Amino acid sequence: MTAASVPAVPRPRSTAREFISSVGTIMGMEFRGRFRRRRAFVVLTIYLAILALIAYGAYSVEAPAAREAAALNGILDTIGSPNASARVGQAIFTVLSLFQLLLVCFIAPAFTAGAISLEREKLTLDMLVVTPLRPGGMVIGKLLSALAFVILMLLASIPISALVLMYGGASVDDILRQQVVLFVSAIGCGVIGLFWSTLLKRTQMATVLTYSTLIVLAVGTLLVWRFWTAAATADPNNRFGEVRTAPEALLY
């Protein structure tokens, strides 16, 4: 028997390559079903239009007040004055940041709360499990593909957020920090939704528990901080009545 007739033994793939391949396979499958629909582009267009209207509304509300404040301070009564322009820019930046953060906290869990539970309901999870795909790669692929549309919306809104650079009050560093916070919040909210989707069999129950968890983290921790601060300030040992705040980590 010659060496040429001996069948070549395929090299085993490394764990990292198998993981990356599993993530890419899941993401490619999800992208084909999610981004080929017209609804994705319609929703993106409507979102950017609403974001532009919100920016214009913040400008319309804050510009007259900024002019009046500038006139009272003895500055030129124009929106082009430095202080008034910076005030308008800060208002627009604050409103846009809050709106996008609320959007992330509302939409990101909606995409991930059914990532695994829907596979159970459609009886397709067993077919995924028997494939050579690694379980960790499937979970990460589901998470990234579910959050891809949210991240696309955040990236598409950067030009609108950059309008504040014309007025001042916010710098490029502020916009970068804003995007980092939004991306991290999207990942955090998405992970919570994916956790409940993996743990439960029904998408409805997973969605309810996901939003309940987010409400506890967002509102419940604030209430605990306020109660803790009030109790510490009203402590009988606090003779001078100084304000004693609760640990700041509760507000993170």
PDB file of C-alpha atoms in Angstrom:
ATOM      1  CA  MET A   1       0.000   0.000   0.000  1.00  0.00           C
ATOM      2  CA  THR A   2       1.430   3.342  -0.992  1.00  0.00           C
ATOM      3  CA  ALA A   3       1.354   6.483   1.079  1.00  0.00           C
ATOM      4  CA  ALA A   4      -0.978   8.111  -1.429  1.00  0.00           C
ATOM      5  CA  SER A   5      -3.679   5.494  -0.799  1.00  0.00           C
ATOM      6  CA  VAL A   6      -3.757   6.136   2.953  1.00  0.00           C
ATOM      7  CA  PRO A   7      -6.760   8.361   3.763  1.00  0.00           C
ATOM      8  CA  ALA A   8      -5.859  11.681   5.299  1.00  0.00           C
ATOM      9  CA  VAL A   9      -7.025  12.136   8.850  1.00  0.00           C
ATOM     10  CA  PRO A  10      -8.646  15.568   9.329  1.00  0.00           C
ATOM     11  CA  ARG A  11      -7.080  17.728  11.967  1.00  0.00           C
ATOM     12  CA  PRO A  12      -9.275  18.351  14.993  1.00  0.00           C
ATOM     13  CA  ARG A  13     -10.421  21.932  15.195  1.00  0.00           C
ATOM     14  CA  SER A  14      -9.444  23.965  18.213  1.00  0.00           C
ATOM     15  CA  THR A  15     -12.004  24.906  20.830  1.00  0.00           C
ATOM     16  CA  ALA A  16     -11.755  28.595  19.940  1.00  0.00           C
ATOM     17  CA  ARG A  17     -12.406  27.920  16.246  1.00  0.00           C
ATOM     18  CA  GLU A  18     -15.385  25.720  17.025  1.00  0.00           C
ATOM     19  CA  PHE A  19     -16.782  28.386  19.311  1.00  0.00           C
ATOM     20  CA  ILE A  20     -16.334  31.154  16.716  1.00  0.00           C
ATOM     21  CA  SER A  21     -17.804  28.922  14.016  1.00  0.00           C
ATOM     22  CA  SER A  22     -20.839  28.187  16.191  1.00  0.00           C
ATOM     23  CA  VAL A  23     -21.387  31.895  16.870  1.00  0.00           C
ATOM     24  CA  GLY A  24     -21.056  32.738  13.173  1.00  0.00           C
ATOM     25  CA  THR A  25     -23.457  30.004  12.116  1.00  0.00           C
ATOM     26  CA  ILE A  26     -26.169  31.060  14.547  1.00  0.00           C
ATOM     27  CA  MET A  27     -25.739  34.743  13.704  1.00  0.00           C
ATOM     28  CA  GLY A  28     -25.893  34.061   9.961  1.00  0.00           C
ATOM     29  CA  MET A  29     -29.080  32.036  10.363  1.00  0.00           C
ATOM     30  CA  GLU A  30     -30.723  34.699  12.541  1.00  0.00           C
ATOM     31  CA  PHE A  31     -29.624  37.579  10.295  1.00  0.00           C
ATOM     32  CA  ARG A  32     -31.140  36.004   7.198  1.00  0.00           C
ATOM     33  CA  GLY A  33     -34.491  35.766   8.933  1.00  0.00           C
ATOM     34  CA  ARG A  34     -34.363  39.156  10.654  1.00  0.00           C
ATOM     35  CA  PHE A  35     -32.766  41.661   8.262  1.00  0.00           C
ATOM     36  CA  ARG A  36     -34.293  40.478   5.016  1.00  0.00           C
ATOM     37  CA  ARG A  37     -37.689  41.709   6.071  1.00  0.00           C
ATOM     38  CA  ARG A  38     -38.923  45.152   5.147  1.00  0.00           C
ATOM     39  CA  ARG A  39     -40.086  45.733   8.706  1.00  0.00           C
ATOM     40  CA  ALA A  40     -36.526  46.159   9.990  1.00  0.00           C
ATOM     41  CA  PHE A  41     -35.825  49.097   7.683  1.00  0.00           C
ATOM     42  CA  VAL A  42     -39.225  50.661   8.311  1.00  0.00           C
ATOM     43  CA  VAL A  43     -38.718  50.503  12.083  1.00  0.00           C
ATOM     44  CA  LEU A  44     -35.234  52.005  11.739  1.00  0.00           C
ATOM     45  CA  THR A  45     -36.544  54.881   9.620  1.00  0.00           C
ATOM     46  CA  ILE A  46     -39.386  55.611  12.054  1.00  0.00           C
ATOM     47  CA  TYR A  47     -36.980  55.498  15.002  1.00  0.00           C
ATOM     48  CA  LEU A  48     -34.614  58.033  13.427  1.00  0.00           C
ATOM     49  CA  ALA A  49     -37.541  60.289  12.507  1.00  0.00           C
ATOM     50  CA  ILE A  50     -38.828  60.206  16.103  1.00  0.00           C
ATOM     51  CA  LEU A  51     -35.327  60.882  17.411  1.00  0.00           C
ATOM     52  CA  ALA A  52     -35.006  63.907  15.113  1.00  0.00           C
ATOM     53  CA  LEU A  53     -38.400  65.218  16.265  1.00  0.00           C
ATOM     54  CA  ILE A  54     -37.375  64.815  19.903  1.00  0.00           C
ATOM     55  CA  ALA A  55     -34.170  66.761  19.249  1.00  0.00           C
ATOM     56  CA  TYR A  56     -36.153  69.506  17.524  1.00  0.00           C
ATOM     57  CA  GLY A  57     -38.681  69.571  20.385  1.00  0.00           C
ATOM     58  CA  ALA A  58     -35.900  69.932  22.956  1.00  0.00           C
ATOM     59  CA  TYR A  59     -34.455  72.796  20.924  1.00  0.00           C
ATOM     60  CA  SER A  60     -37.840  74.510  20.591  1.00  0.00           C
ATOM     61  CA  VAL A  61     -38.473  74.308  24.342  1.00  0.00           C
ATOM     62  CA  GLU A  62     -35.014  75.248  25.567  1.00  0.00           C
ATOM     63  CA  ALA A  63     -34.036  77.954  23.042  1.00  0.00           C
ATOM     64  CA  PRO A  64     -36.487  80.666  24.286  1.00  0.00           C
ATOM     65  CA  ALA A  65     -35.541  79.995  27.919  1.00  0.00           C
ATOM     66  CA  ALA A  66     -31.851  80.176  26.997  1.00  0.00           C
ATOM     67  CA  ARG A  67     -32.376  83.528  25.264  1.00  0.00           C
ATOM     68  CA  GLU A  68     -34.184  84.941  28.302  1.00  0.00           C
ATOM     69  CA  ALA A  69     -31.480  83.701  30.668  1.00  0.00           C
ATOM     70  CA  ALA A  70     -28.793  85.195  28.448  1.00  0.00           C
ATOM     71  CA  ALA A  71     -30.613  88.533  28.356  1.00  0.00           C
ATOM     72  CA  LEU A  72     -30.979  88.600  32.139  1.00  0.00           C
ATOM     73  CA  ASN A  73     -27.290  87.909  32.585  1.00  0.00           C
ATOM     74  CA  GLY A  74     -26.386  90.821  30.362  1.00  0.00           C
ATOM     75  CA  ILE A  75     -25.261  88.686  27.445  1.00  0.00           C
ATOM     76  CA  LEU A  76     -26.286  89.256  23.845  1.00  0.00           C
ATOM     77  CA  ASP A  77     -29.885  88.251  23.383  1.00  0.00           C
ATOM     78  CA  THR A  78     -29.165  85.735  20.659  1.00  0.00           C
ATOM     79  CA  ILE A  79     -29.008  81.996  20.552  1.00  0.00           C
ATOM     80  CA  GLY A  80     -25.493  82.322  19.219  1.00  0.00           C
ATOM     81  CA  SER A  81     -24.137  83.533  22.545  1.00  0.00           C
ATOM     82  CA  PRO A  82     -21.830  80.933  24.143  1.00  0.00           C
ATOM     83  CA  ASN A  83     -23.800  80.366  27.359  1.00  0.00           C
ATOM     84  CA  ALA A  84     -27.192  80.130  25.684  1.00  0.00           C
ATOM     85  CA  SER A  85     -25.905  77.869  22.932  1.00  0.00           C
ATOM     86  CA  ALA A  86     -24.268  75.513  25.443  1.00  0.00           C
ATOM     87  CA  ARG A  87     -27.487  75.346  27.441  1.00  0.00           C
ATOM     88  CA  VAL A  88     -29.428  74.319  24.344  1.00  0.00           C
ATOM     89  CA  GLY A  89     -26.815  71.716  23.466  1.00  0.00           C
ATOM     90  CA  GLN A  90     -26.930  70.226  26.947  1.00  0.00           C
ATOM     91  CA  ALA A  91     -30.727  70.022  26.845  1.00  0.00           C
ATOM     92  CA  ILE A  92     -30.727  68.227  23.489  1.00  0.00           C
ATOM     93  CA  PHE A  93     -27.984  65.846  24.609  1.00  0.00           C
ATOM     94  CA  THR A  94     -29.759  65.014  27.876  1.00  0.00           C
ATOM     95  CA  VAL A  95     -33.136  64.369  26.248  1.00  0.00           C
ATOM     96  CA  LEU A  96     -31.654  62.200  23.502  1.00  0.00           C
ATOM     97  CA  SER A  97     -29.589  60.207  25.994  1.00  0.00           C
ATOM     98  CA  LEU A  98     -32.576  59.515  28.258  1.00  0.00           C
ATOM     99  CA  PHE A  99     -34.809  58.563  25.343  1.00  0.00           C
ATOM    100  CA  GLN A 100     -32.240  56.160  23.901  1.00  0.00           C
ATOM    101  CA  LEU A 101     -31.590  54.602  27.303  1.00  0.00           C
ATOM    102  CA  LEU A 102     -35.317  53.987  27.809  1.00  0.00           C
ATOM    103  CA  LEU A 103     -35.472  52.534  24.305  1.00  0.00           C
ATOM    104  CA  VAL A 104     -32.601  50.151  25.045  1.00  0.00           C
ATOM    105  CA  CYS A 105     -34.165  49.007  28.316  1.00  0.00           C
ATOM    106  CA  PHE A 106     -37.488  48.413  26.560  1.00  0.00           C
ATOM    107  CA  ILE A 107     -36.455  46.881  23.216  1.00  0.00           C
ATOM    108  CA  ALA A 108     -33.346  44.826  24.048  1.00  0.00           C
ATOM    109  CA  PRO A 109     -35.197  42.387  26.367  1.00  0.00           C
ATOM    110  CA  ALA A 110     -37.981  42.028  23.818  1.00  0.00           C
ATOM    111  CA  PHE A 111     -35.503  40.613  21.288  1.00  0.00           C
ATOM    112  CA  THR A 112     -33.769  38.224  23.707  1.00  0.00           C
ATOM    113  CA  ALA A 113     -36.625  37.047  25.968  1.00  0.00           C
ATOM    114  CA  GLY A 114     -37.764  34.617  23.269  1.00  0.00           C
ATOM    115  CA  ALA A 115     -34.386  33.646  21.835  1.00  0.00           C
ATOM    116  CA  ILE A 116     -34.330  30.155  23.373  1.00  0.00           C
ATOM    117  CA  SER A 117     -37.927  29.700  24.541  1.00  0.00           C
ATOM    118  CA  LEU A 118     -39.229  30.226  21.000  1.00  0.00           C
ATOM    119  CA  GLU A 119     -37.008  27.384  19.826  1.00  0.00           C
ATOM    120  CA  ARG A 120     -38.686  25.169  22.432  1.00  0.00           C
ATOM    121  CA  GLU A 121     -42.156  26.302  21.385  1.00  0.00           C
ATOM    122  CA  LYS A 122     -41.397  25.670  17.703  1.00  0.00           C
ATOM    123  CA  LEU A 123     -39.822  22.280  18.607  1.00  0.00           C
ATOM    124  CA  THR A 124     -36.555  23.213  16.884  1.00  0.00           C
ATOM    125  CA  LEU A 125     -34.301  23.323  19.946  1.00  0.00           C
ATOM    126  CA  ASP A 126     -33.581  19.585  19.792  1.00  0.00           C
ATOM    127  CA  MET A 127     -32.342  19.965  16.215  1.00  0.00           C
ATOM    128  CA  LEU A 128     -29.932  22.688  17.316  1.00  0.00           C
ATOM    129  CA  VAL A 129     -28.683  20.601  20.221  1.00  0.00           C
ATOM    130  CA  VAL A 130     -27.788  17.593  18.053  1.00  0.00           C
ATOM    131  CA  THR A 131     -25.751  19.727  15.639  1.00  0.00           C
ATOM    132  CA  PRO A 132     -21.956  20.065  16.074  1.00  0.00           C
ATOM    133  CA  LEU A 133     -22.486  23.619  17.313  1.00  0.00           C
ATOM    134  CA  ARG A 134     -21.111  24.297  20.777  1.00  0.00           C
ATOM    135  CA  PRO A 135     -23.719  25.293  23.416  1.00  0.00           C
ATOM    136  CA  GLY A 136     -21.775  28.410  24.414  1.00  0.00           C
ATOM    137  CA  GLY A 137     -21.513  29.461  20.788  1.00  0.00           C
ATOM    138  CA  MET A 138     -25.249  29.026  20.312  1.00  0.00           C
ATOM    139  CA  VAL A 139     -26.024  31.193  23.346  1.00  0.00           C
ATOM    140  CA  ILE A 140     -23.590  33.969  22.350  1.00  0.00           C
ATOM    141  CA  GLY A 141     -24.786  33.819  18.743  1.00  0.00           C
ATOM    142  CA  LYS A 142     -28.400  34.158  19.862  1.00  0.00           C
ATOM    143  CA  LEU A 143     -27.497  37.117  22.074  1.00  0.00           C
ATOM    144  CA  LEU A 144     -25.460  38.974  19.448  1.00  0.00           C
ATOM    145  CA  SER A 145     -27.978  38.379  16.670  1.00  0.00           C
ATOM    146  CA  ALA A 146     -30.840  39.546  18.885  1.00  0.00           C
ATOM    147  CA  LEU A 147     -28.976  42.706  19.897  1.00  0.00           C
ATOM    148  CA  ALA A 148     -27.647  43.425  16.408  1.00  0.00           C
ATOM    149  CA  PHE A 149     -30.718  45.441  15.449  1.00  0.00           C
ATOM    150  CA  VAL A 150     -30.583  47.446  18.689  1.00  0.00           C
ATOM    151  CA  ILE A 151     -26.897  48.188  18.111  1.00  0.00           C
ATOM    152  CA  LEU A 152     -27.692  49.175  14.528  1.00  0.00           C
ATOM    153  CA  MET A 153     -30.270  51.657  15.809  1.00  0.00           C
ATOM    154  CA  LEU A 154     -27.763  53.141  18.250  1.00  0.00           C
ATOM    155  CA  LEU A 155     -25.095  53.483  15.566  1.00  0.00           C
ATOM    156  CA  ALA A 156     -27.569  55.074  13.161  1.00  0.00           C
ATOM    157  CA  SER A 157     -28.494  57.666  15.795  1.00  0.00           C
ATOM    158  CA  ILE A 158     -24.914  58.908  16.298  1.00  0.00           C
ATOM    159  CA  PRO A 159     -25.220  61.643  13.606  1.00  0.00           C
ATOM    160  CA  ILE A 160     -28.298  63.027  15.363  1.00  0.00           C
ATOM    161  CA  SER A 161     -26.519  62.997  18.723  1.00  0.00           C
ATOM    162  CA  ALA A 162     -23.566  64.750  17.083  1.00  0.00           C
ATOM    163  CA  LEU A 163     -25.782  67.781  16.407  1.00  0.00           C
ATOM    164  CA  VAL A 164     -25.002  68.954  19.936  1.00  0.00           C
ATOM    165  CA  LEU A 165     -21.424  69.630  18.830  1.00  0.00           C
ATOM    166  CA  MET A 166     -22.689  72.658  16.882  1.00  0.00           C
ATOM    167  CA  TYR A 167     -24.179  74.206  20.024  1.00  0.00           C
ATOM    168  CA  GLY A 168     -21.612  73.163  22.600  1.00  0.00           C
ATOM    169  CA  GLY A 169     -22.377  71.877  26.054  1.00  0.00           C
ATOM    170  CA  ALA A 170     -21.223  68.380  25.053  1.00  0.00           C
ATOM    171  CA  SER A 171     -17.985  67.149  23.544  1.00  0.00           C
ATOM    172  CA  VAL A 172     -16.950  64.166  21.463  1.00  0.00           C
ATOM    173  CA  ASP A 173     -15.888  62.418  24.667  1.00  0.00           C
ATOM    174  CA  ASP A 174     -19.410  62.853  26.045  1.00  0.00           C
ATOM    175  CA  ILE A 175     -20.902  61.248  22.934  1.00  0.00           C
ATOM    176  CA  LEU A 176     -18.438  58.351  23.146  1.00  0.00           C
ATOM    177  CA  ARG A 177     -19.279  57.806  26.807  1.00  0.00           C
ATOM    178  CA  GLN A 178     -22.968  57.967  25.929  1.00  0.00           C
ATOM    179  CA  GLN A 179     -22.569  55.243  23.308  1.00  0.00           C
ATOM    180  CA  VAL A 180     -20.538  53.057  25.676  1.00  0.00           C
ATOM    181  CA  VAL A 181     -23.243  53.316  28.347  1.00  0.00           C
ATOM    182  CA  LEU A 182     -25.945  52.512  25.798  1.00  0.00           C
ATOM    183  CA  PHE A 183     -24.063  49.512  24.420  1.00  0.00           C
ATOM    184  CA  VAL A 184     -23.334  48.126  27.887  1.00  0.00           C
ATOM    185  CA  SER A 185     -26.960  48.678  28.921  1.00  0.00           C
ATOM    186  CA  ALA A 186     -28.161  46.873  25.785  1.00  0.00           C
ATOM    187  CA  ILE A 187     -25.914  43.910  26.524  1.00  0.00           C
ATOM    188  CA  GLY A 188     -26.956  43.837  30.188  1.00  0.00           C
ATOM    189  CA  CYS A 189     -30.674  43.976  29.433  1.00  0.00           C
ATOM    190  CA  GLY A 190     -30.241  41.424  26.673  1.00  0.00           C
ATOM    191  CA  VAL A 191     -28.408  39.010  28.966  1.00  0.00           C
ATOM    192  CA  ILE A 192     -31.235  39.221  31.507  1.00  0.00           C
ATOM    193  CA  GLY A 193     -33.792  38.407  28.819  1.00  0.00           C
ATOM    194  CA  LEU A 194     -31.664  35.540  27.508  1.00  0.00           C
ATOM    195  CA  PHE A 195     -31.301  34.139  31.033  1.00  0.00           C
ATOM    196  CA  TRP A 196     -35.046  33.892  31.581  1.00  0.00           C
ATOM    197  CA  SER A 197     -35.559  32.623  28.028  1.00  0.00           C
ATOM    198  CA  THR A 198     -33.106  29.796  28.698  1.00  0.00           C
ATOM    199  CA  LEU A 199     -34.574  28.973  32.094  1.00  0.00           C
ATOM    200  CA  LEU A 200     -38.274  28.977  31.161  1.00  0.00           C
ATOM    201  CA  LYS A 201     -40.216  27.138  28.491  1.00  0.00           C
ATOM    202  CA  ARG A 202     -42.764  29.858  27.665  1.00  0.00           C
ATOM    203  CA  THR A 203     -41.869  33.122  25.988  1.00  0.00           C
ATOM    204  CA  GLN A 204     -44.665  35.047  27.694  1.00  0.00           C
ATOM    205  CA  MET A 205     -43.480  34.094  31.168  1.00  0.00           C
ATOM    206  CA  ALA A 206     -39.869  34.823  30.224  1.00  0.00           C
ATOM    207  CA  THR A 207     -40.858  38.278  28.965  1.00  0.00           C
ATOM    208  CA  VAL A 208     -42.825  39.088  32.121  1.00  0.00           C
ATOM    209  CA  LEU A 209     -39.985  38.034  34.420  1.00  0.00           C
ATOM    210  CA  THR A 210     -37.438  39.894  32.303  1.00  0.00           C
ATOM    211  CA  TYR A 211     -39.243  43.223  32.564  1.00  0.00           C
ATOM    212  CA  SER A 212     -40.001  42.583  36.238  1.00  0.00           C
ATOM    213  CA  THR A 213     -36.283  42.090  36.879  1.00  0.00           C
ATOM    214  CA  LEU A 214     -35.433  45.289  35.029  1.00  0.00           C
ATOM    215  CA  ILE A 215     -38.032  47.251  36.975  1.00  0.00           C
ATOM    216  CA  VAL A 216     -36.607  45.961  40.259  1.00  0.00           C
ATOM    217  CA  LEU A 217     -33.077  46.869  39.188  1.00  0.00           C
ATOM    218  CA  ALA A 218     -34.024  50.314  37.860  1.00  0.00           C
ATOM    219  CA  VAL A 219     -36.746  51.465  40.272  1.00  0.00           C
ATOM    220  CA  GLY A 220     -36.407  49.134  43.242  1.00  0.00           C
ATOM    221  CA  THR A 221     -32.778  49.991  43.899  1.00  0.00           C
ATOM    222  CA  LEU A 222     -33.605  53.705  43.782  1.00  0.00           C
ATOM    223  CA  LEU A 223     -36.375  53.232  46.364  1.00  0.00           C
ATOM    224  CA  VAL A 224     -34.025  51.234  48.585  1.00  0.00           C
ATOM    225  CA  TRP A 225     -31.417  53.988  48.321  1.00  0.00           C
ATOM    226  CA  ARG A 226     -33.934  56.695  49.236  1.00  0.00           C
ATOM    227  CA  PHE A 227     -35.309  54.692  52.185  1.00  0.00           C
ATOM    228  CA  TRP A 228     -31.803  53.888  53.413  1.00  0.00           C
ATOM    229  CA  THR A 229     -30.777  57.558  53.179  1.00  0.00           C
ATOM    230  CA  ALA A 230     -33.909  58.743  55.016  1.00  0.00           C
ATOM    231  CA  ALA A 231     -33.451  56.149  57.764  1.00  0.00           C
ATOM    232  CA  ALA A 232     -29.769  57.018  58.229  1.00  0.00           C
ATOM    233  CA  THR A 233     -30.521  60.751  58.357  1.00  0.00           C
ATOM    234  CA  ALA A 234     -33.330  60.281  60.901  1.00  0.00           C
ATOM    235  CA  ASP A 235     -31.162  58.100  63.147  1.00  0.00           C
ATOM    236  CA  PRO A 236     -31.420  59.267  66.812  1.00  0.00           C
ATOM    237  CA  ASN A 237     -27.636  59.119  67.054  1.00  0.00           C
ATOM    238  CA  ASN A 238     -27.439  61.722  64.285  1.00  0.00           C
ATOM    239  CA  ARG A 239     -27.695  64.719  66.641  1.00  0.00           C
ATOM    240  CA  PHE A 240     -26.882  67.395  64.104  1.00  0.00           C
ATOM    241  CA  GLY A 241     -29.271  66.053  61.480  1.00  0.00           C
ATOM    242  CA  GLU A 242     -26.627  65.781  58.797  1.00  0.00           C
ATOM    243  CA  VAL A 243     -27.619  64.009  55.604  1.00  0.00           C
ATOM    244  CA  ARG A 244     -26.241  60.484  55.531  1.00  0.00           C
ATOM    245  CA  THR A 245     -26.527  58.903  52.142  1.00  0.00           C
ATOM    246  CA  ALA A 246     -26.753  55.199  51.397  1.00  0.00           C
ATOM    247  CA  PRO A 247     -23.949  53.468  49.473  1.00  0.00           C
ATOM    248  CA  GLU A 248     -23.697  54.933  45.982  1.00  0.00           C
ATOM    249  CA  ALA A 249     -23.289  51.466  44.484  1.00  0.00           C
ATOM    250  CA  LEU A 250     -27.064  50.978  44.850  1.00  0.00           C
ATOM    251  CA  LEU A 251     -27.612  53.636  42.188  1.00  0.00           C
ATOM    252  CA  TYR A 252     -25.359  52.008  39.605  1.00  0.00           C
TER     253      TYR A 252
END
